[in-house]
Amino acid sequence: MTARIGVVTFPGSLDDRDTQRAIRVAGAEPVALWHKDKDLKQVDAVVLCGGFSYGDYLRAGAIARFSPVMEPLLEQAKAGLPVLGICNGFQILTEAHLLPGTMLRNNHLHFMCRDQKLRVENAETSWTTDYTAGQEIHIPLKNNDGQYVADAYTLDRLEAEGRVAFRYLDFNPNGSQRDIAGVTNEAGNVVGLMPHPEHAVEPLIGTGRTDGLPFFTSILKKLVNA
């Protein structure tokens, strides 16, 4: 049976169609979820895509966190449902306290759009098993509120527990502490990152590489082998 991966669209989401395409390229079935949905349509995993949910009013991701769809997502994520938050989705996951830390305005106060070099730090999450630890990849990045921050205790704990999933290499595009580009929860089923893997799944678009495709093949293999 084909794995079904939900993609949530909020008002202001920009990358829902790109994410659905990436899921399709990987061989799974994308399922459109609307922010007012009160159930997840029995999907096997969920992606919170990039964009500017609710216009990033108040604080990026702060309003989306209270959308009706987040109630079943929170409950099921805590029970083991794989969830990936990309850019604005990462911001929503921190606002919902599914991931630690928070996202602030880029330290240079400008929107940043570039191909970004990353190092894979954790290749054991539900979304990263098709990578190898230490692998260097290139993923497009575009954000205005991408500066990852947390208190020293939280940062030290993330490092000690291997929960830094990705780290910026060569250039820190937004001032994120310890060059952190993405983190995971303790169970490894919830992952958030600022760069956009859905824009790097086909050689003719994005970086001209397919470095983002393993996100979607990783979760597909996990679901098929579960």
mmCIF file of C-alpha atoms in Angstrom, residues 8-179:
data_model
loop_
_atom_site.group_PDB
_atom_site.id
_atom_site.type_symbol
_atom_site.label_atom_id
_atom_site.label_comp_id
_atom_site.label_asym_id
_atom_site.label_seq_id
_atom_site.Cartn_x
_atom_site.Cartn_y
_atom_site.Cartn_z
ATOM 1 C CA VAL A 8 -0.768 21.209 5.711
ATOM 2 C CA THR A 9 -1.711 24.470 4.006
ATOM 3 C CA PHE A 10 -2.189 27.554 6.180
ATOM 4 C CA PRO A 11 -3.229 31.007 4.959
ATOM 5 C CA GLY A 12 0.052 32.350 3.598
ATOM 6 C CA SER A 13 1.691 28.978 2.875
ATOM 7 C CA LEU A 14 3.845 29.143 -0.260
ATOM 8 C CA ASP A 15 5.441 25.742 -0.719
ATOM 9 C CA ASP A 16 2.599 23.280 -0.269
ATOM 10 C CA ARG A 17 2.474 22.321 -3.963
ATOM 11 C CA ASP A 18 6.278 21.990 -4.145
ATOM 12 C CA THR A 19 6.191 19.746 -1.091
ATOM 13 C CA GLN A 20 3.419 17.615 -2.546
ATOM 14 C CA ARG A 21 5.467 17.221 -5.715
ATOM 15 C CA ALA A 22 8.562 16.187 -3.740
ATOM 16 C CA ILE A 23 6.516 13.531 -1.958
ATOM 17 C CA ARG A 24 5.220 12.280 -5.297
ATOM 18 C CA VAL A 25 8.732 12.192 -6.773
ATOM 19 C CA ALA A 26 9.846 10.049 -3.831
ATOM 20 C CA GLY A 27 7.077 7.549 -4.539
ATOM 21 C CA ALA A 28 4.519 8.366 -1.837
ATOM 22 C CA GLU A 29 1.027 9.830 -2.091
ATOM 23 C CA PRO A 30 0.653 13.466 -0.991
ATOM 24 C CA VAL A 31 -2.542 14.307 0.876
ATOM 25 C CA ALA A 32 -3.648 17.933 1.083
ATOM 26 C CA LEU A 33 -4.597 19.031 4.608
ATOM 27 C CA TRP A 34 -6.252 22.387 5.311
ATOM 28 C CA HIS A 35 -5.522 24.364 8.451
ATOM 29 C CA LYS A 36 -9.166 24.108 9.543
ATOM 30 C CA ASP A 37 -9.249 20.324 9.255
ATOM 31 C CA LYS A 38 -9.981 18.677 12.578
ATOM 32 C CA ASP A 39 -8.508 15.333 11.585
ATOM 33 C CA LEU A 40 -5.447 14.214 9.642
ATOM 34 C CA LYS A 41 -7.293 11.936 7.179
ATOM 35 C CA GLN A 42 -5.412 8.869 8.425
ATOM 36 C CA VAL A 43 -2.099 9.934 6.882
ATOM 37 C CA ASP A 44 1.108 8.115 7.780
ATOM 38 C CA ALA A 45 3.207 11.282 8.226
ATOM 39 C CA VAL A 46 2.786 15.066 8.010
ATOM 40 C CA VAL A 47 4.819 17.926 6.554
ATOM 41 C CA LEU A 48 4.313 21.523 7.673
ATOM 42 C CA CYS A 49 5.546 23.442 4.642
ATOM 43 C CA GLY A 50 7.233 26.785 4.207
ATOM 44 C CA GLY A 51 5.672 30.205 3.699
ATOM 45 C CA PHE A 52 4.344 32.961 5.908
ATOM 46 C CA SER A 53 1.405 31.477 7.794
ATOM 47 C CA TYR A 54 -1.078 34.196 8.717
ATOM 48 C CA GLY A 55 1.390 36.710 7.300
ATOM 49 C CA ASP A 56 3.791 36.045 10.200
ATOM 50 C CA TYR A 57 1.711 38.499 12.215
ATOM 51 C CA LEU A 58 2.460 38.586 15.925
ATOM 52 C CA ARG A 59 5.408 36.174 15.454
ATOM 53 C CA ALA A 60 6.296 33.624 12.780
ATOM 54 C CA GLY A 61 4.231 30.487 13.367
ATOM 55 C CA ALA A 62 2.581 31.822 16.515
ATOM 56 C CA ILE A 63 -0.964 32.010 15.100
ATOM 57 C CA ALA A 64 -0.743 28.841 12.988
ATOM 58 C CA ARG A 65 0.120 26.925 16.124
ATOM 59 C CA PHE A 66 -3.516 27.385 17.235
ATOM 60 C CA SER A 67 -5.135 26.238 13.967
ATOM 61 C CA PRO A 68 -7.634 23.370 14.354
ATOM 62 C CA VAL A 69 -5.385 20.941 12.457
ATOM 63 C CA MET A 70 -2.681 21.346 15.092
ATOM 64 C CA GLU A 71 -4.726 19.676 17.829
ATOM 65 C CA PRO A 72 -4.693 16.178 16.274
ATOM 66 C CA LEU A 73 -1.174 16.778 14.951
ATOM 67 C CA LEU A 74 0.151 17.537 18.440
ATOM 68 C CA GLU A 75 -1.547 14.495 19.907
ATOM 69 C CA GLN A 76 -0.379 12.112 17.190
ATOM 70 C CA ALA A 77 3.154 13.534 16.990
ATOM 71 C CA LYS A 78 3.579 12.865 20.701
ATOM 72 C CA ALA A 79 2.383 9.310 20.008
ATOM 73 C CA GLY A 80 4.997 8.807 17.276
ATOM 74 C CA LEU A 81 3.552 10.224 14.042
ATOM 75 C CA PRO A 82 6.454 11.420 11.846
ATOM 76 C CA VAL A 83 6.289 15.207 11.338
ATOM 77 C CA LEU A 84 8.614 17.393 9.283
ATOM 78 C CA GLY A 85 8.585 21.181 9.621
ATOM 79 C CA ILE A 86 10.256 23.130 6.815
ATOM 80 C CA CYS A 87 11.061 26.831 7.378
ATOM 81 C CA ASN A 88 7.714 28.255 8.544
ATOM 82 C CA GLY A 89 6.814 24.701 9.527
ATOM 83 C CA PHE A 90 9.891 24.622 11.775
ATOM 84 C CA GLN A 91 8.769 27.894 13.326
ATOM 85 C CA ILE A 92 5.310 26.407 13.968
ATOM 86 C CA LEU A 93 6.823 23.312 15.599
ATOM 87 C CA THR A 94 8.820 25.461 18.017
ATOM 88 C CA GLU A 95 5.758 27.579 18.814
ATOM 89 C CA ALA A 96 3.820 24.364 19.493
ATOM 90 C CA HIS A 97 6.669 23.131 21.730
ATOM 91 C CA LEU A 98 7.122 19.970 19.701
ATOM 92 C CA LEU A 99 10.694 21.164 19.190
ATOM 93 C CA PRO A 100 12.825 23.226 21.602
ATOM 94 C CA GLY A 101 14.075 26.755 21.000
ATOM 95 C CA THR A 102 12.548 29.550 18.980
ATOM 96 C CA MET A 103 13.124 31.500 15.765
ATOM 97 C CA LEU A 104 13.978 35.210 15.659
ATOM 98 C CA ARG A 105 14.464 37.718 12.856
ATOM 99 C CA ASN A 106 17.672 37.143 10.887
ATOM 100 C CA ASN A 107 20.507 38.888 12.708
ATOM 101 C CA HIS A 108 21.229 41.093 9.659
ATOM 102 C CA LEU A 109 17.518 42.046 9.446
ATOM 103 C CA HIS A 110 17.215 41.107 5.762
ATOM 104 C CA PHE A 111 15.401 38.366 3.904
ATOM 105 C CA MET A 112 17.918 35.727 2.829
ATOM 106 C CA CYS A 113 17.629 33.534 -0.277
ATOM 107 C CA ARG A 114 20.575 31.340 -1.323
ATOM 108 C CA ASP A 115 21.818 27.823 -1.920
ATOM 109 C CA GLN A 116 23.075 26.729 1.481
ATOM 110 C CA LYS A 117 25.674 24.145 2.401
ATOM 111 C CA LEU A 118 24.734 21.946 5.360
ATOM 112 C CA ARG A 119 26.236 19.086 7.299
ATOM 113 C CA VAL A 120 24.005 16.201 8.325
ATOM 114 C CA GLU A 121 24.576 15.717 12.045
ATOM 115 C CA ASN A 122 21.918 13.100 12.800
ATOM 116 C CA ALA A 123 21.122 10.407 10.222
ATOM 117 C CA GLU A 124 18.932 8.340 12.544
ATOM 118 C CA THR A 125 15.662 10.303 12.569
ATOM 119 C CA SER A 126 12.553 9.277 10.669
ATOM 120 C CA TRP A 127 13.416 11.841 7.994
ATOM 121 C CA THR A 128 17.200 11.440 7.640
ATOM 122 C CA THR A 129 18.089 7.744 7.414
ATOM 123 C CA ASP A 130 18.956 7.998 3.706
ATOM 124 C CA TYR A 131 21.775 10.389 4.636
ATOM 125 C CA THR A 132 24.975 9.532 6.468
ATOM 126 C CA ALA A 133 26.214 11.404 9.523
ATOM 127 C CA GLY A 134 28.762 14.006 8.449
ATOM 128 C CA GLN A 135 27.457 14.150 4.872
ATOM 129 C CA GLU A 136 27.615 17.606 3.278
ATOM 130 C CA ILE A 137 24.636 18.659 1.173
ATOM 131 C CA HIS A 138 23.343 21.770 -0.606
ATOM 132 C CA ILE A 139 19.739 22.849 0.048
ATOM 133 C CA PRO A 140 17.998 26.116 -0.956
ATOM 134 C CA LEU A 141 17.270 28.485 1.918
ATOM 135 C CA LYS A 142 14.880 31.454 2.023
ATOM 136 C CA ASN A 143 13.809 33.097 5.262
ATOM 137 C CA ASN A 144 13.317 36.297 7.164
ATOM 138 C CA ASP A 145 12.947 34.839 10.649
ATOM 139 C CA GLY A 146 15.482 32.044 10.561
ATOM 140 C CA GLN A 147 17.714 32.736 13.545
ATOM 141 C CA TYR A 148 17.530 29.704 15.829
ATOM 142 C CA VAL A 149 18.007 30.572 19.500
ATOM 143 C CA ALA A 150 17.727 28.748 22.809
ATOM 144 C CA ASP A 151 19.165 29.077 26.299
ATOM 145 C CA ALA A 152 22.586 27.570 26.988
ATOM 146 C CA TYR A 153 21.144 24.606 28.887
ATOM 147 C CA THR A 154 18.884 23.652 25.970
ATOM 148 C CA LEU A 155 21.691 24.046 23.437
ATOM 149 C CA ASP A 156 24.038 21.918 25.521
ATOM 150 C CA ARG A 157 21.368 19.256 25.910
ATOM 151 C CA LEU A 158 20.654 19.185 22.166
ATOM 152 C CA GLU A 159 24.354 18.739 21.473
ATOM 153 C CA ALA A 160 24.797 16.044 24.131
ATOM 154 C CA GLU A 161 21.772 14.068 22.955
ATOM 155 C CA GLY A 162 22.645 14.302 19.258
ATOM 156 C CA ARG A 163 19.499 16.242 18.513
ATOM 157 C CA VAL A 164 21.109 18.836 16.261
ATOM 158 C CA ALA A 165 19.982 17.383 12.935
ATOM 159 C CA PHE A 166 21.681 19.824 10.543
ATOM 160 C CA ARG A 167 24.288 22.535 10.820
ATOM 161 C CA TYR A 168 25.191 25.402 8.489
ATOM 162 C CA LEU A 169 28.606 25.120 6.858
ATOM 163 C CA ASP A 170 30.900 27.858 5.476
ATOM 164 C CA PHE A 171 28.339 30.613 6.104
ATOM 165 C CA ASN A 172 25.715 31.185 8.777
ATOM 166 C CA PRO A 173 22.868 32.888 6.874
ATOM 167 C CA ASN A 174 20.810 34.126 9.803
ATOM 168 C CA GLY A 175 22.882 34.147 12.995
ATOM 169 C CA SER A 176 21.531 30.859 14.355
ATOM 170 C CA GLN A 177 23.280 29.840 17.540
ATOM 171 C CA ARG A 178 25.969 27.185 17.063
ATOM 172 C CA ASP A 179 25.185 27.231 13.324
#
